[in-house]
């Protein structure tokens, strides 16, 4: 009885994890009932007599072809149909050719044909592109060719066998495809899209929480450290092991017809480029996680001096990934992550300056190795984050994501990158699109910018003086007027002092 309750609990867990699994089970049942009617019932008239016992091939086709997603079902269905047609046609030709050689030579020729065809088809299955897309079709081709060419029926019976076999396979395959597409469809492309959004969110969460874990872990005690590390490991470790899922979903998505926001010739290969970069970042995060609670902890006073750039590097990288995730999820073109990339790179420069100042002169060698390794990993993560943002931008362009809705008047937001820089990062959204703007500041104008706040500045259309050859728009500071405060977000823009 306890075993039964355990099975019920497991079934409930699987169903709650993805309710589409329950719907898929009902869809398979409906497809099997539909095709089995050709064998069990007479209302279909001549179809029943025509298919006869071969109608069981339709049932077998449903069992092996009906997959969870539309793309997987189409892939298997078309592979099975084309392989059956080609294999049956070649088998008929081989049987006809062998029959012309006489009864003595006929079995030898047939055996030779089967050997050569099966050997070549099996070898072709090892080709990477064939294995990824047509492996199932090659298997069915070998089976169909062997069954039909080696059968000892007369030529008329061979033709009937091939025709009925192809017809039943088509009936089963078409039934699976129609039910899969029109009854609560599950799209592999949508699943791949959602998986990438989820992976971006997962890595973003770790990077935004890294500063608290690295600088405050000792304060919370060992139990808190273990719990937080385990929780983060469980979240980002899924990204490390997602390659097989991403490859299969991208392969199935290629077979799917246009649906929803995914049009014809959607750039599924670019999704794999983004996914590969995310895995590279996840590997760095996995290594970085091991240094959160390292045995070689640097002195507290030095750690405090390095805390601000450390936090900003990880936090801004996490924010950039979050903005890229939002852009991908909403399928909109956006440059809102550029400001965070600029800020993270600025923090890298600030940290490099601190390390060159001789702050580590009194640090033990093993502690220095631990610290410099952490710095190196963070630098790698910042660089990979920039590559991820660029790859998401390329995906948005290739997939023709829509532009964000523009505000009623052009606006910019600005914030200083760091206290030692000669300018500050800012964003701009205008009616004509997102632009990179360089605003030239005098010393008096620069002093008016609050270090701790983000100012909201409105530009009139006639304030844009000129557009330089590099695409930047230059604006005189006398033409901008401050209208209030707003939170920082969006595109990075440089402000230069004159």
Short mmCIF file of C-alpha atoms in Angstrom, two decimals:
data_model
loop_
_atom_site.label_atom_id
_atom_site.label_comp_id
_atom_site.label_asym_id
_atom_site.label_seq_id
_atom_site.Cartn_x
_atom_site.Cartn_y
_atom_site.Cartn_z
CA UNK A 1 0.00 0.00 0.00
CA UNK A 2 2.86 2.36 0.79
CA UNK A 3 4.37 1.57 -2.62
CA UNK A 4 1.09 2.54 -4.30
CA UNK A 5 0.94 5.84 -2.42
CA UNK A 6 4.52 6.55 -3.46
CA UNK A 7 3.60 5.95 -7.11
CA UNK A 8 0.61 8.28 -6.77
CA UNK A 9 2.78 10.99 -5.22
CA UNK A 10 5.34 10.62 -8.00
CA UNK A 11 2.61 10.84 -10.65
CA UNK A 12 1.21 13.97 -9.03
CA UNK A 13 4.67 15.53 -8.91
CA UNK A 14 5.33 14.80 -12.59
CA UNK A 15 1.95 16.19 -13.58
CA UNK A 16 2.30 19.35 -11.51
CA UNK A 17 5.84 19.91 -12.81
CA UNK A 18 4.50 20.22 -16.36
CA UNK A 19 0.72 19.82 -16.89
CA UNK A 20 1.32 19.49 -20.63
CA UNK A 21 2.49 15.93 -19.98
CA UNK A 22 -1.05 14.95 -18.95
CA UNK A 23 -2.50 16.54 -22.09
CA UNK A 24 0.10 14.75 -24.24
CA UNK A 25 -0.88 11.40 -22.76
CA UNK A 26 -4.52 11.98 -23.74
CA UNK A 27 -3.44 13.05 -27.25
CA UNK A 28 -1.51 9.81 -27.77
CA UNK A 29 -4.54 7.82 -26.61
CA UNK A 30 -6.82 9.66 -29.06
CA UNK A 31 -4.39 9.06 -31.95
CA UNK A 32 -4.18 5.33 -31.20
CA UNK A 33 -7.96 4.98 -31.00
CA UNK A 34 -8.32 6.81 -34.31
CA UNK A 35 -5.89 4.67 -36.32
CA UNK A 36 -6.91 1.39 -34.69
CA UNK A 37 -10.44 2.02 -35.98
CA UNK A 38 -9.15 1.16 -39.45
CA UNK A 39 -8.51 -2.36 -38.20
CA UNK A 40 -11.30 -3.07 -35.71
CA UNK A 41 -14.40 -1.45 -37.22
CA UNK A 42 -16.21 -1.64 -40.52
CA UNK A 43 -17.69 1.89 -40.89
CA UNK A 44 -14.64 2.83 -42.95
CA UNK A 45 -15.75 0.39 -45.62
CA UNK A 46 -13.15 -0.45 -48.25
CA UNK A 47 -10.34 1.04 -46.19
CA UNK A 48 -10.61 -1.83 -43.70
CA UNK A 49 -10.37 -4.49 -46.36
CA UNK A 50 -7.62 -2.65 -48.16
CA UNK A 51 -5.36 -2.29 -45.15
CA UNK A 52 -6.16 -5.64 -43.57
CA UNK A 53 -3.62 -6.86 -41.04
CA UNK A 54 -1.18 -4.24 -42.30
CA UNK A 55 -3.25 -1.64 -40.46
CA UNK A 56 -1.18 -2.60 -37.42
CA UNK A 57 1.66 -0.64 -39.05
CA UNK A 58 -0.43 2.50 -38.52
CA UNK A 59 -0.73 1.70 -34.82
CA UNK A 60 3.01 1.07 -34.60
CA UNK A 61 3.67 4.36 -36.40
CA UNK A 62 1.65 6.29 -33.81
CA UNK A 63 3.48 4.62 -30.94
CA UNK A 64 6.96 5.41 -32.25
CA UNK A 65 6.26 8.77 -33.97
CA UNK A 66 4.06 10.70 -31.54
CA UNK A 67 6.48 12.78 -29.46
CA UNK A 68 5.96 15.48 -26.84
CA UNK A 69 6.58 18.50 -29.09
CA UNK A 70 5.29 19.35 -32.55
CA UNK A 71 8.83 19.57 -33.93
CA UNK A 72 9.80 16.13 -32.64
CA UNK A 73 6.61 14.58 -34.04
CA UNK A 74 7.12 16.24 -37.43
CA UNK A 75 10.74 15.13 -37.48
CA UNK A 76 9.95 11.50 -36.79
CA UNK A 77 6.82 11.45 -38.94
CA UNK A 78 8.48 12.91 -42.03
CA UNK A 79 11.57 10.76 -41.49
CA UNK A 80 9.44 7.64 -41.28
CA UNK A 81 7.27 8.54 -44.28
CA UNK A 82 10.12 9.48 -46.62
CA UNK A 83 12.27 6.54 -45.49
CA UNK A 84 9.40 4.11 -46.09
CA UNK A 85 8.76 5.56 -49.55
CA UNK A 86 12.41 5.54 -50.62
CA UNK A 87 13.20 2.18 -49.01
CA UNK A 88 10.13 0.56 -50.52
CA UNK A 89 10.84 1.96 -53.98
CA UNK A 90 14.45 0.80 -53.97
CA UNK A 91 13.41 -2.61 -52.63
CA UNK A 92 10.93 -3.05 -55.48
CA UNK A 93 13.64 -2.18 -57.98
CA UNK A 94 16.10 -4.57 -56.36
CA UNK A 95 13.51 -7.35 -56.31
CA UNK A 96 12.62 -6.79 -59.96
CA UNK A 97 16.29 -6.72 -61.02
CA UNK A 98 17.10 -9.89 -59.10
CA UNK A 99 14.11 -11.74 -60.54
CA UNK A 100 15.47 -11.24 -64.07
CA UNK A 101 18.64 -13.21 -63.28
CA UNK A 102 16.95 -16.53 -62.69
CA UNK A 103 16.07 -18.51 -59.59
CA UNK A 104 19.65 -19.55 -58.87
CA UNK A 105 21.20 -16.08 -58.90
CA UNK A 106 18.19 -14.22 -57.48
CA UNK A 107 18.79 -14.91 -53.74
CA UNK A 108 22.49 -14.13 -54.13
CA UNK A 109 21.77 -10.77 -55.75
CA UNK A 110 19.12 -9.89 -53.17
CA UNK A 111 21.47 -10.73 -50.32
CA UNK A 112 24.17 -8.60 -51.97
CA UNK A 113 21.79 -5.66 -52.39
CA UNK A 114 20.70 -5.87 -48.76
CA UNK A 115 24.30 -6.09 -47.54
CA UNK A 116 25.53 -3.11 -49.56
CA UNK A 117 22.50 -0.94 -48.81
CA UNK A 118 22.42 -1.70 -45.08
CA UNK A 119 26.19 -1.24 -44.71
CA UNK A 120 26.22 2.11 -46.54
CA UNK A 121 23.14 3.42 -44.72
CA UNK A 122 24.56 2.38 -41.36
CA UNK A 123 27.86 4.12 -42.11
CA UNK A 124 26.05 7.29 -43.20
CA UNK A 125 24.26 7.31 -39.84
CA UNK A 126 27.60 8.19 -38.22
CA UNK A 127 27.80 11.50 -40.08
CA UNK A 128 27.13 14.21 -37.45
CA UNK A 129 24.55 16.15 -39.47
CA UNK A 130 22.74 12.99 -40.56
CA UNK A 131 22.73 11.58 -37.04
CA UNK A 132 21.30 14.81 -35.63
CA UNK A 133 18.46 15.13 -38.13
CA UNK A 134 17.87 11.94 -40.14
CA UNK A 135 19.06 9.09 -37.91
CA UNK A 136 15.56 7.69 -37.38
CA UNK A 137 14.82 7.92 -41.10
CA UNK A 138 17.96 5.97 -41.99
CA UNK A 139 16.96 3.24 -39.53
CA UNK A 140 13.48 2.91 -41.06
CA UNK A 141 14.99 2.92 -44.56
CA UNK A 142 17.15 -0.10 -43.70
CA UNK A 143 14.20 -1.92 -42.14
CA UNK A 144 11.81 -1.26 -45.04
CA UNK A 145 14.33 -2.14 -47.74
CA UNK A 146 15.28 -5.40 -46.05
CA UNK A 147 11.71 -6.52 -45.33
CA UNK A 148 10.42 -5.90 -48.84
CA UNK A 149 13.44 -6.96 -50.91
CA UNK A 150 13.93 -10.27 -49.08
CA UNK A 151 10.27 -11.28 -49.01
CA UNK A 152 9.47 -14.37 -51.08
CA UNK A 153 6.16 -13.16 -52.48
CA UNK A 154 5.39 -12.82 -56.18
CA UNK A 155 5.91 -9.44 -57.85
CA UNK A 156 2.22 -8.55 -57.60
CA UNK A 157 2.17 -9.34 -53.90
CA UNK A 158 5.38 -7.39 -53.34
CA UNK A 159 3.79 -4.33 -54.95
CA UNK A 160 0.69 -4.67 -52.78
CA UNK A 161 2.83 -5.10 -49.66
CA UNK A 162 4.84 -1.96 -50.38
CA UNK A 163 1.74 0.06 -51.21
CA UNK A 164 -0.18 -0.98 -48.10
CA UNK A 165 2.88 -0.49 -45.90
CA UNK A 166 3.34 3.05 -47.20
CA UNK A 167 -0.38 3.83 -46.89
CA UNK A 168 -0.63 2.68 -43.29
CA UNK A 169 2.50 4.58 -42.32
CA UNK A 170 1.05 7.72 -43.91
CA UNK A 171 -2.25 7.27 -42.06
CA UNK A 172 -0.50 6.90 -38.72
CA UNK A 173 1.96 9.72 -39.38
CA UNK A 174 -0.65 12.20 -40.62
CA UNK A 175 -2.89 11.43 -37.64
CA UNK A 176 -0.02 12.14 -35.23
CA UNK A 177 0.97 15.37 -36.98
CA UNK A 178 -2.57 16.77 -37.17
CA UNK A 179 -3.37 16.00 -33.53
CA UNK A 180 0.02 17.31 -32.40
CA UNK A 181 -0.42 20.64 -34.22
CA UNK A 182 -4.10 21.36 -33.67
CA UNK A 183 -4.76 19.89 -30.20
CA UNK A 184 -2.95 21.82 -27.45
CA UNK A 185 0.35 22.02 -29.39
CA UNK A 186 3.69 21.98 -27.60
CA UNK A 187 6.26 23.92 -29.61
CA UNK A 188 9.93 23.00 -29.28
CA UNK A 189 10.88 26.51 -30.40
CA UNK A 190 8.91 28.09 -27.59
CA UNK A 191 10.51 25.71 -25.09
CA UNK A 192 13.99 26.62 -26.36
CA UNK A 193 13.18 30.31 -26.12
CA UNK A 194 11.89 29.91 -22.56
CA UNK A 195 14.93 27.80 -21.58
CA UNK A 196 17.33 30.55 -22.64
CA UNK A 197 15.33 33.17 -20.75
CA UNK A 198 15.39 30.95 -17.66
CA UNK A 199 19.16 30.39 -17.95
CA UNK A 200 19.78 34.13 -18.25
CA UNK A 201 17.67 34.74 -15.14
CA UNK A 202 19.50 31.99 -13.24
CA UNK A 203 22.97 33.40 -13.93
CA UNK A 204 21.74 36.93 -13.31
CA UNK A 205 20.46 35.92 -9.88
CA UNK A 206 23.79 34.44 -8.84
CA UNK A 207 25.81 37.45 -9.99
CA UNK A 208 23.52 39.90 -8.23
CA UNK A 209 23.79 37.89 -5.01
CA UNK A 210 27.51 37.17 -5.26
CA UNK A 211 28.59 40.33 -3.42
CA UNK A 212 26.48 39.51 -0.37
CA UNK A 213 27.73 35.93 -0.28
CA UNK A 214 31.40 36.77 -0.75
CA UNK A 215 31.60 39.67 1.72
CA UNK A 216 28.97 38.67 4.27
CA UNK A 217 29.11 34.87 4.32
CA UNK A 218 31.32 34.72 7.42
CA UNK A 219 28.94 37.01 9.28
CA UNK A 220 26.00 34.66 8.86
CA UNK A 221 27.78 31.58 10.18
CA UNK A 222 28.46 28.18 8.67
CA UNK A 223 24.86 26.97 8.40
CA UNK A 224 23.80 30.04 6.46
CA UNK A 225 26.81 29.75 4.16
CA UNK A 226 26.11 26.09 3.36
CA UNK A 227 22.42 26.76 2.66
CA UNK A 228 23.07 29.71 0.36
CA UNK A 229 25.85 27.95 -1.55
CA UNK A 230 23.71 24.85 -2.05
CA UNK A 231 20.76 26.91 -3.25
CA UNK A 232 22.86 28.83 -5.77
CA UNK A 233 24.59 25.65 -6.94
CA UNK A 234 21.25 24.00 -7.64
CA UNK A 235 20.17 26.98 -9.71
CA UNK A 236 23.15 27.59 -11.97
CA UNK A 237 24.20 23.95 -12.25
CA UNK A 238 21.21 23.35 -14.50
CA UNK A 239 22.81 25.70 -17.05
CA UNK A 240 25.96 23.54 -17.13
CA UNK A 241 23.93 20.46 -18.06
CA UNK A 242 21.52 22.07 -20.53
CA UNK A 243 23.45 21.47 -23.77
CA UNK A 244 21.66 18.26 -24.77
CA UNK A 245 18.24 19.83 -24.19
CA UNK A 246 19.17 22.94 -26.16
CA UNK A 247 20.56 20.95 -29.10
CA UNK A 248 17.52 18.68 -29.33
CA UNK A 249 15.04 21.55 -28.99
CA UNK A 250 16.87 23.57 -31.67
CA UNK A 251 16.88 20.53 -33.97
CA UNK A 252 13.15 19.94 -33.49
CA UNK A 253 12.34 23.65 -33.80
CA UNK A 254 13.72 23.63 -37.36
CA UNK A 255 10.95 21.22 -38.39
CA UNK A 256 8.12 23.32 -37.00
CA UNK A 257 5.94 25.57 -39.18
CA UNK A 258 5.67 29.31 -38.35
CA UNK A 259 3.70 29.80 -35.16
CA UNK A 260 3.05 32.69 -32.82
CA UNK A 261 5.98 35.09 -32.78
CA UNK A 262 8.29 32.57 -34.44
CA UNK A 263 8.22 33.09 -38.18
CA UNK A 264 9.58 31.19 -41.14
CA UNK A 265 13.37 30.61 -41.05
CA UNK A 266 13.64 31.74 -37.44
CA UNK A 267 17.37 31.90 -36.46
CA UNK A 268 17.45 28.88 -34.17
CA UNK A 269 21.22 28.51 -34.64
CA UNK A 270 21.71 31.88 -32.97
CA UNK A 271 19.92 30.52 -29.89
CA UNK A 272 22.64 27.89 -29.65
CA UNK A 273 25.30 30.61 -29.86
CA UNK A 274 23.72 32.40 -26.90
CA UNK A 275 23.35 29.10 -25.04
CA UNK A 276 27.05 28.25 -25.54
CA UNK A 277 28.09 31.61 -24.09
CA UNK A 278 25.78 31.09 -21.13
CA UNK A 279 27.42 27.75 -20.40
CA UNK A 280 30.85 29.37 -20.54
CA UNK A 281 29.66 31.94 -18.03
CA UNK A 282 28.15 29.21 -15.86
CA UNK A 283 31.51 27.40 -15.76
CA UNK A 284 33.18 30.59 -14.52
CA UNK A 285 30.44 31.01 -11.95
CA UNK A 286 30.93 27.42 -10.81
CA UNK A 287 34.63 28.11 -10.24
CA UNK A 288 33.86 31.47 -8.63
CA UNK A 289 31.43 29.85 -6.23
CA UNK A 290 34.24 27.74 -4.76
CA UNK A 291 36.05 30.89 -3.62
CA UNK A 292 33.10 32.34 -1.71
CA UNK A 293 34.04 30.41 1.40
CA UNK A 294 37.71 29.74 0.63
CA UNK A 295 40.08 28.69 3.40
CA UNK A 296 42.49 31.42 2.29
CA UNK A 297 40.49 34.49 3.25
CA UNK A 298 42.19 37.85 2.74
CA UNK A 299 42.37 40.31 5.66
CA UNK A 300 39.14 42.12 6.48
CA UNK A 301 40.61 45.62 6.01
CA UNK A 302 41.83 44.82 2.50
CA UNK A 303 38.56 43.07 1.70
CA UNK A 304 36.66 46.21 2.67
CA UNK A 305 38.75 48.33 0.31
CA UNK A 306 38.03 45.96 -2.56
CA UNK A 307 34.38 45.43 -1.73
CA UNK A 308 32.91 48.31 -3.74
CA UNK A 309 34.43 47.42 -7.17
CA UNK A 310 33.88 43.71 -6.51
CA UNK A 311 30.20 44.26 -5.79
CA UNK A 312 29.75 46.55 -8.79
CA UNK A 313 31.41 44.11 -11.19
CA UNK A 314 29.12 41.24 -10.25
CA UNK A 315 26.00 43.35 -9.67
CA UNK A 316 26.22 45.26 -12.96
CA UNK A 317 26.98 42.05 -14.89
CA UNK A 318 23.94 40.46 -13.29
CA UNK A 319 21.80 43.46 -14.20
CA UNK A 320 23.02 43.32 -17.81
CA UNK A 321 21.99 39.66 -18.02
CA UNK A 322 18.64 40.49 -16.47
CA UNK A 323 18.00 43.20 -19.06
CA UNK A 324 19.03 40.79 -21.84
CA UNK A 325 16.62 38.24 -20.37
CA UNK A 326 13.77 40.77 -20.40
CA UNK A 327 14.59 41.73 -23.98
CA UNK A 328 14.57 38.08 -25.06
CA UNK A 329 11.43 37.24 -23.11
CA UNK A 330 9.44 40.14 -24.58
CA UNK A 331 11.09 39.66 -27.99
CA UNK A 332 11.96 43.34 -28.28
CA UNK A 333 15.11 45.06 -29.46
CA UNK A 334 16.76 46.81 -26.57
CA UNK A 335 20.06 48.39 -25.59
CA UNK A 336 19.15 48.79 -21.94
CA UNK A 337 21.91 46.41 -20.87
CA UNK A 338 24.67 48.58 -22.33
CA UNK A 339 24.73 50.93 -19.34
CA UNK A 340 25.34 48.00 -16.98
CA UNK A 341 28.12 46.63 -19.17
CA UNK A 342 29.81 50.03 -19.17
CA UNK A 343 29.47 50.23 -15.39
CA UNK A 344 30.91 46.74 -14.88
CA UNK A 345 33.88 47.55 -17.13
CA UNK A 346 34.43 50.76 -15.20
CA UNK A 347 34.46 48.76 -11.97
CA UNK A 348 37.05 46.42 -13.53
CA UNK A 349 39.30 49.39 -14.23
CA UNK A 350 38.81 50.72 -10.70
CA UNK A 351 39.69 47.33 -9.21
CA UNK A 352 42.77 47.07 -11.43
CA UNK A 353 43.89 50.50 -10.24
CA UNK A 354 43.48 49.43 -6.61
CA UNK A 355 45.49 46.26 -7.12
CA UNK A 356 48.31 48.17 -8.82
CA UNK A 357 48.47 50.64 -5.94
CA UNK A 358 50.30 48.10 -3.77
CA UNK A 359 47.34 47.25 -1.55
CA UNK A 360 48.33 43.56 -1.57
CA UNK A 361 51.93 44.00 -0.46
CA UNK A 362 51.24 42.55 3.01
CA UNK A 363 48.96 39.73 1.87
CA UNK A 364 50.10 36.12 2.25
CA UNK A 365 50.97 34.35 -1.05
CA UNK A 366 48.19 31.78 -0.80
CA UNK A 367 45.65 34.48 0.07
CA UNK A 368 46.87 36.53 -2.88
CA UNK A 369 46.42 33.55 -5.22
CA UNK A 370 42.85 33.11 -4.00
CA UNK A 371 42.08 36.80 -4.44
CA UNK A 372 43.69 37.15 -7.87
CA UNK A 373 41.91 34.03 -9.11
CA UNK A 374 38.60 35.51 -7.98
CA UNK A 375 39.43 38.77 -9.74
CA UNK A 376 40.38 36.92 -12.91
CA UNK A 377 37.12 34.94 -12.89
CA UNK A 378 35.09 38.10 -12.36
CA UNK A 379 36.90 39.79 -15.24
CA UNK A 380 36.12 36.81 -17.46
CA UNK A 381 32.47 36.99 -16.43
CA UNK A 382 32.31 40.69 -17.29
CA UNK A 383 33.81 40.00 -20.72
CA UNK A 384 31.50 37.05 -21.37
CA UNK A 385 28.51 39.14 -20.27
CA UNK A 386 29.37 41.64 -22.98
CA UNK A 387 29.55 38.81 -25.53
CA UNK A 388 26.20 37.46 -24.33
CA UNK A 389 24.63 40.90 -24.74
CA UNK A 390 26.03 41.19 -28.26
CA UNK A 391 24.77 37.73 -29.18
CA UNK A 392 21.30 38.58 -27.85
CA UNK A 393 21.41 41.78 -29.91
CA UNK A 394 22.34 39.76 -33.02
CA UNK A 395 19.52 37.34 -32.29
CA UNK A 396 17.05 40.20 -31.94
CA UNK A 397 18.19 41.60 -35.28
CA UNK A 398 18.12 38.24 -37.10
CA UNK A 399 14.71 37.34 -35.66
CA UNK A 400 13.38 40.84 -36.38
CA UNK A 401 12.24 41.52 -32.86
CA UNK A 402 10.05 44.59 -32.60
CA UNK A 403 11.41 47.88 -31.30
CA UNK A 404 10.45 49.11 -27.88
CA UNK A 405 7.62 51.63 -27.72
CA UNK A 406 9.05 55.12 -27.67
CA UNK A 407 8.07 57.79 -25.16
CA UNK A 408 6.14 60.87 -26.27
CA UNK A 409 9.26 63.00 -26.04
CA UNK A 410 12.95 62.15 -26.23
CA UNK A 411 14.52 61.63 -22.86
CA UNK A 412 17.88 60.74 -21.41
CA UNK A 413 19.04 59.57 -18.02
CA UNK A 414 22.60 59.93 -16.79
CA UNK A 415 24.73 58.64 -13.98
CA UNK A 416 28.42 58.86 -13.23
CA UNK A 417 30.36 55.68 -13.84
CA UNK A 418 32.84 56.23 -11.05
CA UNK A 419 34.35 59.12 -9.12
CA UNK A 420 37.64 58.97 -11.00
CA UNK A 421 36.23 59.16 -14.52
CA UNK A 422 35.98 62.25 -16.69
CA UNK A 423 32.41 61.54 -17.68
CA UNK A 424 29.36 59.50 -16.82
CA UNK A 425 27.13 56.85 -18.37
CA UNK A 426 23.64 57.72 -19.49
CA UNK A 427 20.79 56.44 -21.64
CA UNK A 428 18.54 57.89 -24.29
CA UNK A 429 15.26 56.88 -25.86
CA UNK A 430 13.82 59.05 -28.60
CA UNK A 431 10.99 58.92 -31.05
CA UNK A 432 13.46 58.03 -33.79
CA UNK A 433 15.03 55.15 -31.89
CA UNK A 434 17.79 54.51 -29.38
CA UNK A 435 20.91 56.64 -29.85
CA UNK A 436 24.31 57.00 -28.28
CA UNK A 437 24.69 60.63 -27.27
CA UNK A 438 27.81 62.50 -26.26
CA UNK A 439 27.02 65.61 -24.23
CA UNK A 440 29.97 67.95 -23.78
CA UNK A 441 30.09 69.36 -20.27
CA UNK A 442 31.90 72.36 -18.95
CA UNK A 443 33.36 72.31 -15.44
CA UNK A 444 30.32 74.17 -14.10
CA UNK A 445 27.91 71.75 -15.75
CA UNK A 446 29.85 68.77 -14.45
CA UNK A 447 29.64 70.08 -10.88
CA UNK A 448 25.84 70.21 -11.14
CA UNK A 449 25.56 66.44 -11.57
CA UNK A 450 24.76 64.73 -8.29
CA UNK A 451 27.07 61.79 -7.62
CA UNK A 452 24.41 59.71 -5.92
CA UNK A 453 21.35 60.34 -8.06
CA UNK A 454 20.26 59.80 -11.63
CA UNK A 455 18.96 62.90 -13.36
CA UNK A 456 16.24 62.86 -15.93
CA UNK A 457 16.94 65.25 -18.77
CA UNK A 458 14.67 66.10 -21.66
CA UNK A 459 16.05 67.07 -25.07
CA UNK A 460 14.04 69.11 -27.51
CA UNK A 461 14.21 68.03 -31.14
CA UNK A 462 16.06 71.20 -32.11
CA UNK A 463 18.80 70.59 -29.51
CA UNK A 464 20.49 67.97 -31.63
CA UNK A 465 23.23 69.96 -33.34
CA UNK A 466 24.92 67.38 -35.48
CA UNK A 467 25.47 63.68 -35.96
CA UNK A 468 29.10 62.63 -36.25
CA UNK A 469 30.50 60.03 -38.62
CA UNK A 470 30.59 57.39 -35.88
CA UNK A 471 26.83 57.68 -35.38
CA UNK A 472 27.01 59.66 -32.13
CA UNK A 473 24.77 62.68 -31.62
CA UNK A 474 26.43 65.69 -30.02
CA UNK A 475 24.31 68.04 -27.92
CA UNK A 476 25.20 71.31 -26.24
CA UNK A 477 24.51 71.31 -22.50
CA UNK A 478 22.78 74.66 -22.75
CA UNK A 479 20.01 72.93 -24.67
CA UNK A 480 19.08 70.44 -21.96
CA UNK A 481 16.84 71.08 -19.05
CA UNK A 482 16.57 68.97 -15.90
CA UNK A 483 13.04 67.92 -15.02
CA UNK A 484 13.35 65.50 -12.13
CA UNK A 485 14.60 62.12 -10.99
CA UNK A 486 14.09 58.67 -12.45
CA UNK A 487 15.69 55.26 -11.85
CA UNK A 488 18.64 54.30 -14.01
CA UNK A 489 18.14 51.89 -16.86
CA UNK A 490 18.77 51.42 -20.57
CA UNK A 491 21.49 52.51 -22.95
CA UNK A 492 24.99 53.63 -21.96
CA UNK A 493 26.13 57.06 -23.17
CA UNK A 494 29.39 58.87 -22.64
CA UNK A 495 29.69 62.43 -21.30
CA UNK A 496 33.00 64.11 -21.88
CA UNK A 497 34.41 67.05 -19.97
CA UNK A 498 35.70 70.08 -21.85
#
